[in-house]
Coordinates of C-alpha atoms in Angstrom, one line a residue:
M6 CA 26.0 3.5 -3.9
E7 CA 24.2 6.8 -4.1
F8 CA 20.5 6.9 -4.0
R9 CA 18.1 9.6 -5.5
K10 CA 17.2 12.5 -3.2
M11 CA 13.6 13.1 -2.5
R12 CA 12.3 16.1 -4.6
R13 CA 9.7 17.2 -2.4
F14 CA 12.1 17.3 0.2
R15 CA 9.8 19.3 2.9
Q16 CA 7.7 16.1 3.0
Q17 CA 10.6 14.1 3.8
L18 CA 10.0 12.0 6.9
T19 CA 12.9 11.6 9.4
E20 CA 14.8 8.4 9.8
S21 CA 13.2 7.7 13.2
D22 CA 9.8 8.3 11.8
C23 CA 10.7 5.7 9.0
Y24 CA 11.7 3.3 11.4
A25 CA 8.6 3.9 13.5
I26 CA 6.6 3.1 10.8
L27 CA 8.4 -0.1 10.0
S28 CA 8.2 -1.2 13.7
M29 CA 4.6 -0.6 13.7
G30 CA 3.5 -2.0 10.4
T31 CA 2.2 -5.5 9.6
S32 CA 2.3 -5.6 5.6
G33 CA 3.8 -4.0 3.0
T34 CA 4.5 -4.7 -0.8
L35 CA 7.8 -6.3 -1.7
A36 CA 9.1 -5.5 -5.1
L37 CA 11.3 -7.4 -7.5
L38 CA 12.6 -7.9 -10.7
G39 CA 10.5 -10.4 -12.2
D40 CA 10.0 -12.9 -14.9
N41 CA 11.1 -11.0 -18.5
G42 CA 12.2 -8.1 -16.7
Y43 CA 8.9 -7.2 -15.3
P44 CA 8.4 -5.7 -11.8
Y45 CA 6.7 -8.3 -9.5
A46 CA 5.4 -6.4 -6.4
V47 CA 3.5 -8.4 -3.9
P48 CA 1.9 -8.0 -0.8
I49 CA 3.4 -9.4 2.2
S50 CA 3.4 -9.7 6.0
Y51 CA 7.0 -8.7 7.7
V52 CA 8.8 -8.1 11.0
Y53 CA 11.4 -5.2 11.3
A54 CA 14.2 -5.8 13.8
D55 CA 18.1 -5.0 14.1
G56 CA 17.8 -2.7 10.9
K57 CA 16.3 -5.7 8.9
L58 CA 13.1 -6.9 7.7
Y59 CA 11.8 -10.5 7.7
F60 CA 9.4 -12.4 5.8
H61 CA 8.5 -15.8 5.5
S62 CA 7.6 -17.8 2.1
A63 CA 6.9 -20.9 0.6
R64 CA 9.6 -23.0 -0.9
T65 CA 8.9 -22.1 -4.7
G66 CA 7.1 -19.7 -6.7
H67 CA 7.5 -16.4 -8.9
K68 CA 9.0 -14.3 -5.5
I69 CA 11.5 -17.2 -4.8
D70 CA 12.5 -17.3 -8.6
A71 CA 12.9 -13.5 -8.6
I72 CA 15.0 -13.5 -5.5
R73 CA 17.2 -16.3 -6.7
Q74 CA 18.0 -13.9 -10.2
H75 CA 18.3 -10.6 -8.8
D76 CA 19.0 -9.8 -5.1
K77 CA 17.8 -6.0 -5.3
A78 CA 14.5 -5.1 -3.7
S79 CA 12.2 -2.5 -2.2
F80 CA 9.5 -2.7 0.3
C81 CA 7.1 -0.3 0.8
V82 CA 4.7 0.3 3.8
I83 CA 1.8 2.7 3.8
A84 CA 1.1 4.0 7.5
A85 CA -1.7 6.6 6.5
D86 CA -3.9 7.1 3.4
D87 CA -6.8 9.5 4.5
I88 CA -9.1 10.5 1.8
H89 CA -10.2 14.0 1.8
P90 CA -12.6 14.4 -1.1
S91 CA -13.2 17.9 -1.0
E92 CA -9.6 18.6 -1.3
F93 CA -9.3 16.4 -4.0
T94 CA -6.3 14.5 -2.4
T95 CA -5.3 11.8 0.4
Y96 CA -3.3 12.6 3.4
F97 CA -0.8 9.9 3.3
R98 CA 2.5 8.6 5.1
S99 CA 4.8 6.0 3.5
V100 CA 8.1 4.6 3.9
I101 CA 10.3 2.6 1.0
A102 CA 13.3 0.6 2.0
F103 CA 15.6 -0.2 -0.4
G104 CA 18.4 -3.3 0.0
R105 CA 19.3 -6.6 -1.0
I106 CA 17.0 -9.9 -0.1
Q107 CA 18.2 -12.9 0.5
I108 CA 17.1 -16.5 1.6
I109 CA 18.5 -17.2 5.1
E110 CA 20.2 -20.5 5.1
S111 CA 21.5 -20.6 8.9
E112 CA 19.4 -22.2 11.1
D113 CA 19.7 -20.3 13.9
E114 CA 18.7 -17.2 11.9
R115 CA 15.8 -19.1 10.3
M116 CA 14.6 -19.9 14.2
Y117 CA 15.3 -16.3 15.2
A118 CA 13.4 -14.8 12.3
A119 CA 10.5 -17.2 12.5
S120 CA 10.1 -16.3 16.2
L121 CA 10.1 -13.0 15.4
L122 CA 7.3 -13.3 13.1
G123 CA 5.3 -15.6 15.2
A124 CA 5.5 -13.6 18.1
R125 CA 4.5 -10.6 16.1
Y126 CA 1.3 -11.9 14.5
N127 CA 0.3 -14.2 17.7
P128 CA 2.0 -12.3 20.5
G129 CA 2.0 -13.9 24.2
D130 CA 1.4 -17.7 22.7
D131 CA 4.9 -18.9 23.2
T132 CA 3.7 -22.6 23.5
G133 CA 1.4 -22.6 20.3
L134 CA 4.7 -20.5 18.6
Q135 CA 7.1 -23.5 19.4
K136 CA 4.8 -26.0 18.2
E137 CA 4.0 -24.3 15.0
L138 CA 8.0 -23.8 14.4
E139 CA 8.5 -27.4 15.0
K140 CA 5.7 -28.4 12.6
G141 CA 6.4 -25.7 9.9
L142 CA 9.8 -24.1 9.7
S143 CA 11.1 -26.9 7.7
H144 CA 8.3 -26.4 5.2
M145 CA 9.0 -22.6 4.6
L146 CA 11.7 -20.3 3.7
V147 CA 12.7 -17.3 5.8
L148 CA 13.8 -14.1 3.7
R149 CA 15.7 -11.4 5.0
L150 CA 16.0 -7.7 3.4
D151 CA 19.1 -5.9 4.4
I152 CA 18.5 -2.3 4.2
E153 CA 20.7 0.1 2.1
H154 CA 18.5 3.2 2.0
L155 CA 15.2 4.0 3.6
T156 CA 13.3 7.0 2.9
G157 CA 9.7 8.2 4.0
K158 CA 7.3 10.7 2.9
E159 CA 4.0 12.4 4.0
A160 CA 1.3 14.8 2.6
I161 CA 2.2 18.3 2.4
E162 CA -1.3 19.0 4.4
L163 CA 0.6 16.8 7.3
V164 CA 3.7 19.0 7.3
R165 CA 1.5 22.0 7.5
K166 CA 0.2 20.7 10.4
K167 CA 3.1 20.3 12.4

């Protein structure tokens, strides 16, 4: 599948910059095709590893219904959004990943992804993480977005500063 090229290509981030933003970020907005064909965008915590994005979720709800109906998704992370009032602009830097999202069924992969998420948000507490996984893994879904296309953009002012 071919994805649209960025119109303002001078502002396009390199692939390595995009992956660095995904690696450093902690939250973003997951966009899905929701009820009655309306877009459904939800803020969500994530972890990036091995070219994939992982999320956790409740077992039911709008997000899960949307994923079960249509597996295409996008995920946006904003790395910078510095307001410059006198210039009537913001100095932004953001990334959008496009791909297919699925509910992970494999217990090994569920444990792997949940461990990555736990370590990301509570680093250094392996004992606490293990207890949490034993207690809560069976009550949650783990999701994986396989990235098919990645694009990033920054404000022209940031480009000029380079």
